[in-house]
Coordinates of C-alpha atoms in Angstrom, one line a residue:
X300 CA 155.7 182.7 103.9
X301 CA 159.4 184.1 103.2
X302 CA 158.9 184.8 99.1
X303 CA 162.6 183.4 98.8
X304 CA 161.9 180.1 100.1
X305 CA 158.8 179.0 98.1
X306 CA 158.7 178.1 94.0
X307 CA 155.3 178.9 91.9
X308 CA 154.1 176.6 89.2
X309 CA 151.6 178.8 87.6
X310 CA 149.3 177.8 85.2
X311 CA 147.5 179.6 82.2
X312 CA 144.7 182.5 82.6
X313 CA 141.7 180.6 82.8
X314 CA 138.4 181.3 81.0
X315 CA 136.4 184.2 81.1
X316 CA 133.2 184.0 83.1
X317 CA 130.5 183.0 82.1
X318 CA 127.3 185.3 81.1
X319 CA 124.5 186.6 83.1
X320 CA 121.3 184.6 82.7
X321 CA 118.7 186.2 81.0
X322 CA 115.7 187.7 82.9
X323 CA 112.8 185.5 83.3
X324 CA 109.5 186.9 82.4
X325 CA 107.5 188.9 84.5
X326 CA 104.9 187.1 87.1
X327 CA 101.7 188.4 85.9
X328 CA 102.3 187.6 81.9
X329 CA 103.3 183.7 83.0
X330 CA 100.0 183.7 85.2
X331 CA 98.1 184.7 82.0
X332 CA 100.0 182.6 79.3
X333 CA 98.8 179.5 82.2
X334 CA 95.2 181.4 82.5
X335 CA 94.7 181.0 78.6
X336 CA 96.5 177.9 78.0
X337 CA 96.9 175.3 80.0
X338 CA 99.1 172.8 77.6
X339 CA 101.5 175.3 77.2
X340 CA 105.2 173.7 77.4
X341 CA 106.9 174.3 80.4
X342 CA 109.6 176.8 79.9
X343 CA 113.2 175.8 79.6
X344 CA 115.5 175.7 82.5
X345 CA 118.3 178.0 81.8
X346 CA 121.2 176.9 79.7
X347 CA 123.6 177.0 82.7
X348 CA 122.2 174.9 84.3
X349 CA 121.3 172.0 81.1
X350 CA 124.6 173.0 79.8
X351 CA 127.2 169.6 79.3
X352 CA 129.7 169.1 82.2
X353 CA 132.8 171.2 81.5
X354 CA 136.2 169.2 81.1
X355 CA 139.2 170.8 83.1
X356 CA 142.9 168.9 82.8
X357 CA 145.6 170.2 85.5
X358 CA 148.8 169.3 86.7
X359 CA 151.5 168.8 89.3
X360 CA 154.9 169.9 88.9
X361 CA 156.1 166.2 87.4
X362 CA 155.7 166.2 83.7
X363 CA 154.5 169.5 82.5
X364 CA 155.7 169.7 79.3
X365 CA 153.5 166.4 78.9
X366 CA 150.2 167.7 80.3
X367 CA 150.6 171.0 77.9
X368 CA 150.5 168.4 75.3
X369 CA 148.3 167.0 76.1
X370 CA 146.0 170.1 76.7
X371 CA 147.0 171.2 73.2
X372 CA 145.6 168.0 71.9
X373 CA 142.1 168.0 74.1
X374 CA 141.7 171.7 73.0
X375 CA 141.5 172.7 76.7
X376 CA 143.7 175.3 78.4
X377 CA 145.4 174.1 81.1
X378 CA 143.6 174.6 84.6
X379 CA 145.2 177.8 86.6
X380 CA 147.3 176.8 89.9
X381 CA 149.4 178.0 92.1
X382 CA 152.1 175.0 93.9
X383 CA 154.0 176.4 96.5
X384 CA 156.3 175.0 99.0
X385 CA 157.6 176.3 102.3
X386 CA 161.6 176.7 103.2
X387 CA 160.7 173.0 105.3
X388 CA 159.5 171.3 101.6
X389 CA 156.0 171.4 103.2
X390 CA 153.3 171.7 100.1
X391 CA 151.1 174.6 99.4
X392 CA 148.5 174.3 96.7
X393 CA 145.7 176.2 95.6
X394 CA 143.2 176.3 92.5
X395 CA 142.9 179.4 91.1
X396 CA 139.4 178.6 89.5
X397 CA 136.1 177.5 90.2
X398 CA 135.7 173.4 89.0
X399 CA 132.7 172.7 90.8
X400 CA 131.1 170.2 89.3
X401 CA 133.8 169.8 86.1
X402 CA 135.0 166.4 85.2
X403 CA 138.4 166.9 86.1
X404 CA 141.9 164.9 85.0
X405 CA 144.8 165.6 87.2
X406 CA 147.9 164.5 85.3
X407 CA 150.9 163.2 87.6
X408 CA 153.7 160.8 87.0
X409 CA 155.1 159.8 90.3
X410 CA 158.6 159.8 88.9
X411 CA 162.0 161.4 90.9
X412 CA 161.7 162.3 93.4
X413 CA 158.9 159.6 94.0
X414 CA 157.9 160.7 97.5
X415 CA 157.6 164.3 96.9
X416 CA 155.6 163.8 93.7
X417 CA 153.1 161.6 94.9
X418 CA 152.6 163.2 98.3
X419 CA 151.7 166.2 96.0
X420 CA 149.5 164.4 93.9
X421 CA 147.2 163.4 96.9
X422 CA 147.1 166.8 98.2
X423 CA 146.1 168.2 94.8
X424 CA 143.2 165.7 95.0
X425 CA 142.4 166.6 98.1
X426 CA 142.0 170.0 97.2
X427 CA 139.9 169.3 94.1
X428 CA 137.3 167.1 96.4
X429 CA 137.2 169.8 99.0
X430 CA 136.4 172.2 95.6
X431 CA 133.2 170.1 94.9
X432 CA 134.7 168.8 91.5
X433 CA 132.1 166.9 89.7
X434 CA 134.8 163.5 89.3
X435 CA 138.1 163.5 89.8
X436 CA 140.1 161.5 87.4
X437 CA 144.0 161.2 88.2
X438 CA 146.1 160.6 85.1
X439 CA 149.6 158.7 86.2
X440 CA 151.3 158.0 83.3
X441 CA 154.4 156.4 85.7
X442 CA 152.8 154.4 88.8
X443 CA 155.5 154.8 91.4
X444 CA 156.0 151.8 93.7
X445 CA 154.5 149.4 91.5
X446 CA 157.2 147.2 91.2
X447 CA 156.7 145.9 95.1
X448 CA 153.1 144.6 94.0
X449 CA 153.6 141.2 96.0
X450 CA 155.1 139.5 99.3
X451 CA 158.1 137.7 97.2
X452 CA 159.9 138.1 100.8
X453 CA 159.4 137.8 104.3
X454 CA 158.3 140.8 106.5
X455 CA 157.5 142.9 103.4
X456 CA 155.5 146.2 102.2
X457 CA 153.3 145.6 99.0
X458 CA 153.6 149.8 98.0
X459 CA 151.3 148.9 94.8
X460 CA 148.3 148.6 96.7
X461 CA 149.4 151.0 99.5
X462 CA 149.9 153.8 96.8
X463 CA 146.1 152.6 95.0
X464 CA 144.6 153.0 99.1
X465 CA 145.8 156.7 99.3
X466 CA 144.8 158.0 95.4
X467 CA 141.4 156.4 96.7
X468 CA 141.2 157.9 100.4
X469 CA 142.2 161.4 98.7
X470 CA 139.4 161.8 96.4
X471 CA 140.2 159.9 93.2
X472 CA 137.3 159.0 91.5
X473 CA 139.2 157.1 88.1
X474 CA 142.3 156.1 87.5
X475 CA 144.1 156.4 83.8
X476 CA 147.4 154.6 84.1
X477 CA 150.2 153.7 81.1
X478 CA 151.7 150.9 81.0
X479 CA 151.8 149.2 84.8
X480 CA 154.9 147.0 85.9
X481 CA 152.3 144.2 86.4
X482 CA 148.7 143.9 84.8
X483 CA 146.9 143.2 88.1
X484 CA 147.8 146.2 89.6
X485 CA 144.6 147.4 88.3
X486 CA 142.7 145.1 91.3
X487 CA 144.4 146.9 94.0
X488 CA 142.0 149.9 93.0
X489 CA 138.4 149.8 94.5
X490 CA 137.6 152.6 91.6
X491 CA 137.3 151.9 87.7
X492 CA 140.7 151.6 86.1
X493 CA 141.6 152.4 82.3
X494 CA 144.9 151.1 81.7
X495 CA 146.5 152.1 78.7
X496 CA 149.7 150.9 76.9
X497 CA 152.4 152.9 74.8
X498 CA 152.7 149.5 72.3
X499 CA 150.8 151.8 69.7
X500 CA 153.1 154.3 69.7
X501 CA 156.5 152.2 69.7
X502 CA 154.8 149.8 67.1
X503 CA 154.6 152.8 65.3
X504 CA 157.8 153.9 65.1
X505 CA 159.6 150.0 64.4
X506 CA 157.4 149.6 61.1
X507 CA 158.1 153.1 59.5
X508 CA 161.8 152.0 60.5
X509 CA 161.5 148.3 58.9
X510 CA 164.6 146.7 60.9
X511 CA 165.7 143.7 58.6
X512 CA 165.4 140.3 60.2
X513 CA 163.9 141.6 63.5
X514 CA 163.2 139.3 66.3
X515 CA 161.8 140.7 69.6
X516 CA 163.2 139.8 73.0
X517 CA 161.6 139.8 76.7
X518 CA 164.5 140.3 79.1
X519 CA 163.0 137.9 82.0
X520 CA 160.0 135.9 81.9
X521 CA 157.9 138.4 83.5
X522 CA 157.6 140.2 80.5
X523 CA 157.2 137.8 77.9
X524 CA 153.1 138.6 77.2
X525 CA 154.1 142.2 76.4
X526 CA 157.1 141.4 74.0
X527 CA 154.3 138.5 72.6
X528 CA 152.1 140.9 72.0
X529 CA 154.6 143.1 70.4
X530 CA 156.1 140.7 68.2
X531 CA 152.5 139.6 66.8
X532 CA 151.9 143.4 66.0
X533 CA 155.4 143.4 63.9
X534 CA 154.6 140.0 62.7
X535 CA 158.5 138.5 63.8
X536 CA 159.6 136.1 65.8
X537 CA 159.9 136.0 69.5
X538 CA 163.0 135.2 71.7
X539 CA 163.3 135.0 75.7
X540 CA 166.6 136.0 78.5
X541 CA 166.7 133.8 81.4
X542 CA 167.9 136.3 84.1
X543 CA 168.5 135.7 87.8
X544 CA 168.0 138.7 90.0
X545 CA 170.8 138.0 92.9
X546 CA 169.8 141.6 94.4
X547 CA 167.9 145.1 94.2
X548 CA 168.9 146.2 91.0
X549 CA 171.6 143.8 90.3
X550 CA 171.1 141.0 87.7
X551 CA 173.1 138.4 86.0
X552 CA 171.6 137.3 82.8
X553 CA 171.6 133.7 82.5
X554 CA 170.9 132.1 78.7
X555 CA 168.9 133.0 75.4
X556 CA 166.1 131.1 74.9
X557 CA 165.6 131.2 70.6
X558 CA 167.7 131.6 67.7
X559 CA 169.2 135.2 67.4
X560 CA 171.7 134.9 65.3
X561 CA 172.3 136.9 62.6
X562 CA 169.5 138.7 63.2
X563 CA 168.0 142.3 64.5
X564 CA 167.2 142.2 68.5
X565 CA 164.8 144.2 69.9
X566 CA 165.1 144.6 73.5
X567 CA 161.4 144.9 75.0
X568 CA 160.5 146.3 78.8
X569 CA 158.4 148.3 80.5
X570 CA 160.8 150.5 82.7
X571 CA 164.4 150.7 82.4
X572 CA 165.3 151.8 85.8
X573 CA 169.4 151.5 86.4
X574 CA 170.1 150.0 82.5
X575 CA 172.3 147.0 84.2
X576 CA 169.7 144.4 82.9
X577 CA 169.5 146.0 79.5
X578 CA 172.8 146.2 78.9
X579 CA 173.5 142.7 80.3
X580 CA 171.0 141.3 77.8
X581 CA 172.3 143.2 75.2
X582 CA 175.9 142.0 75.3
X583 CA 173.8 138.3 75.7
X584 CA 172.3 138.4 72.4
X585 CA 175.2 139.8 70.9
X586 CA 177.4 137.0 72.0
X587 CA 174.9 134.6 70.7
X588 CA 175.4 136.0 67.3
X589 CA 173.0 138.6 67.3
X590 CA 174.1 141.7 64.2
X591 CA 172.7 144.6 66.4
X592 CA 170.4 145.5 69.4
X593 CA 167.8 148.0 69.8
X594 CA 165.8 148.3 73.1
X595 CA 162.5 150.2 73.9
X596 CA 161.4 150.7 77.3
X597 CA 157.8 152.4 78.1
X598 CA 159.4 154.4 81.2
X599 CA 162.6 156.3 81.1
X600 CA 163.3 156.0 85.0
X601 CA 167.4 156.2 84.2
X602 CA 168.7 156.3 87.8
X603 CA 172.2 155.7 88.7
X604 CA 174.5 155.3 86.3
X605 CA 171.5 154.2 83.6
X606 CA 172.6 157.0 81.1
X607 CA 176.7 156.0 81.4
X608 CA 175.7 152.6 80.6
X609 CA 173.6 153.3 78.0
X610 CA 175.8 155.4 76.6
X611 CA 178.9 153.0 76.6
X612 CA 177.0 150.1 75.5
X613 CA 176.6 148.4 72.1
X614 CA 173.0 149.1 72.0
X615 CA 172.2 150.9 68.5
X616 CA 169.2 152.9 69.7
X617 CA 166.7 153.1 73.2
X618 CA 163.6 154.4 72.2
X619 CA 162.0 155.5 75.4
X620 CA 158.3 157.3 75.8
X621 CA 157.8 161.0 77.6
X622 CA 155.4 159.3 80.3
X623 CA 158.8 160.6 82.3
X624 CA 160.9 164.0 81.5
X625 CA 164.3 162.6 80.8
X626 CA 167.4 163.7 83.1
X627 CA 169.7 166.5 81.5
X628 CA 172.1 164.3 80.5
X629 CA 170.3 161.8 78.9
X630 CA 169.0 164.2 76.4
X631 CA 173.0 164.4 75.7
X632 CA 172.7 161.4 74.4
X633 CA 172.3 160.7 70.6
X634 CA 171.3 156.9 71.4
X635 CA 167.9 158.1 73.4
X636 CA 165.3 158.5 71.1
X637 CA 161.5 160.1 73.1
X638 CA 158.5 159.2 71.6
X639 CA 155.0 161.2 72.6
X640 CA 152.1 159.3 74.0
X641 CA 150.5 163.0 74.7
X642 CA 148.1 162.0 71.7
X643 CA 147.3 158.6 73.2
X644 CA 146.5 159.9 76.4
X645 CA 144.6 163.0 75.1
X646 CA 142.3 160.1 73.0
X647 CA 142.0 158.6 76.4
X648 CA 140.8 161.4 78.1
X649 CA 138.4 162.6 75.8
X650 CA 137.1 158.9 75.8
X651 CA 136.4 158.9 79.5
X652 CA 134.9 162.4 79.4
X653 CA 132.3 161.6 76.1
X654 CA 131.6 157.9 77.9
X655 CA 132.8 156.0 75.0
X656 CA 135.1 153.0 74.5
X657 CA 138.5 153.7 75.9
X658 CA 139.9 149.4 74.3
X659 CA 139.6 151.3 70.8
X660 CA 143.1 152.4 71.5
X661 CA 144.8 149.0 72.5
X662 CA 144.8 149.2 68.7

């Protein structure tokens, strides 16, 4: 391999080794402690080997600066790595310490570039099965390809459960997802499913900022349980846009169904993807006598001309999560507010690992 055409991601030093065992006793003094007792308690195993199973949390090259977060939270350094790529783009990935038997998470968004990301997640699993990992968890806080989870036209792919098929076939044991484009996503998997949502944290954030007059807004009728669930959290009304997708990506926004005027809209979705149905909704409500618009959006996807949009628009504020590193020029802009959902995910996590109730945190 040419050193010039291959990157390193390298992780942390791992832990030191662990101790010898001590000696066991000698032969003849056991046979005599048997000889003159019989109801002697058996001796211990050693503690290596009663010892709980040990946690390990890795990552791709995706999200880092999420997964360190979320490390820092746990109290677990991050597993050591080394991902490599040939001059072709080919993968190259190795674990640079032993996980046999460790209940392992393996954080990786399948955000831009989609393909390469996710291709590298299944060969990072792949390499953890082959390492005899105890169970392999994979933590996705973006599902790529979930957005093609149904034949809505002829002659078709349904990428949802394609993309479920190979994190099975590659060794994935659990999924922990955030926030999927549609709830039944989780029946595509044939392996247990957690799947969390970021509503905690953005609820959060609206109530320390106690926006006057507030009424929350689903931008089609696909997402109207999540904005009704949101609004019954903030305790305000609920209003609906009627939208009619004419193409990919390209949407004409229709009517407002609900009284917005004079009042505080918040714009509530899932992904925000190219910002034309965002914006579109925004200058909807606005015309309908809405005073201002704020929108929150789970995943930052921003391809396109998203962040231009966004920028130019008369939104006040988008308040997006970091399940996806923004691009470089959307951190230019003032109107982009990232939340964390490192702490929601580490509670996750250290849920699955201790075998307790992961529903505490729909709270």
């Amino acid at each position: 391999m040419n050193k010039n055409d291959t990157t390193a991601v390298l992780s942390p030093i791992s832990e030191q080794a662990d101790e010898t065992e001590a000696s066991s006793q000698p032969a003849n003094a056991l046979l005599q402690a048997k000889a003159t007792d019989k109801t002697a308690p058996e001796k211990k195993r050693s503690g290596r080997l009663t010892e709980n199973k040990r946690i390990k949390i890795f990552c791709g090259s995706s999200n880092r600066a999420l997964c360190e977060e979320i490390c820092k939270f746990v109290g677990v350094p991050l597993g050591e790595t080394r991902l490599q790529r040939f001059s072709d783009g080919e993968v190259h990935f190795q674990l640079l310490e032993n996980v046999r038997g460790a209940d392992v998470f393996l954080v990786q968004p399948t955000c831009y570039p989609v393909d390469q990301h996710l291709v590298e997640l299944l060969i990072m699993m792949d390499a953890l099965k082959r390492a005899s990992a105890g169970r392999i968890t994979v933590v996705i806080p973006y599902y790529g390809y979930a957005r093609q989870d149904r034949k809505d036209r002829p002659r078709v792919a349904i990428t949802s459960k394609l993309v479920a098929d190979l994190l099975t076939t590659a060794g994935a044991n659990r999924a922990l997802l955030v926030d999927l484009h549609a709830a039944q996503i989780q029946g595509f998997f044939n392996i247990p499913v957690d799947h969390l949502f970021a509503s905690p944290v953005l609820v959060s954030y609206f109530r320390e900022l106690n926006l006057p007059n507030l009424t929350v807004v689903s931008p089609d009728a696909g997402g109207v349980e999540r904005a009704r669930f949101f609004a019954k959290k903030l305790d305000v009304p609920l209003a609906i846009v009627d939208k009619r997708r004419t193409d990919i990506n390209i949407t004409e926004v229709m009517n407002v169904i609900g009284d917005v005027e004079g009042r505080t809209c918040l714009i509530l979705d899932d992904i925000i993807d190219t910002a034309g149905t965002l914006v579109k909704t925004a200058d909807a409500l606005l015309e309908q006598g809405a005073e201002k618009v704020y929108a929150c959006a789970t995943h930052p996807v921003l391809s396109g001309p998203a962040v231009e949009r966004i920028a130019s628009s008369r939104l006040e504020q988008v308040i997006v999560t970091n399940t996806i590193p923004l691009r470089e020029d959307a951190t230019k802009v003032e109107k982009i507010k990232v939340l964390s959902i490192a702490g929601l995910l580490g509670r996750a996590i250290e849920s699955i690992h201790m075998e307790t109730s992961v529903s505490t945190l729909f709270n």
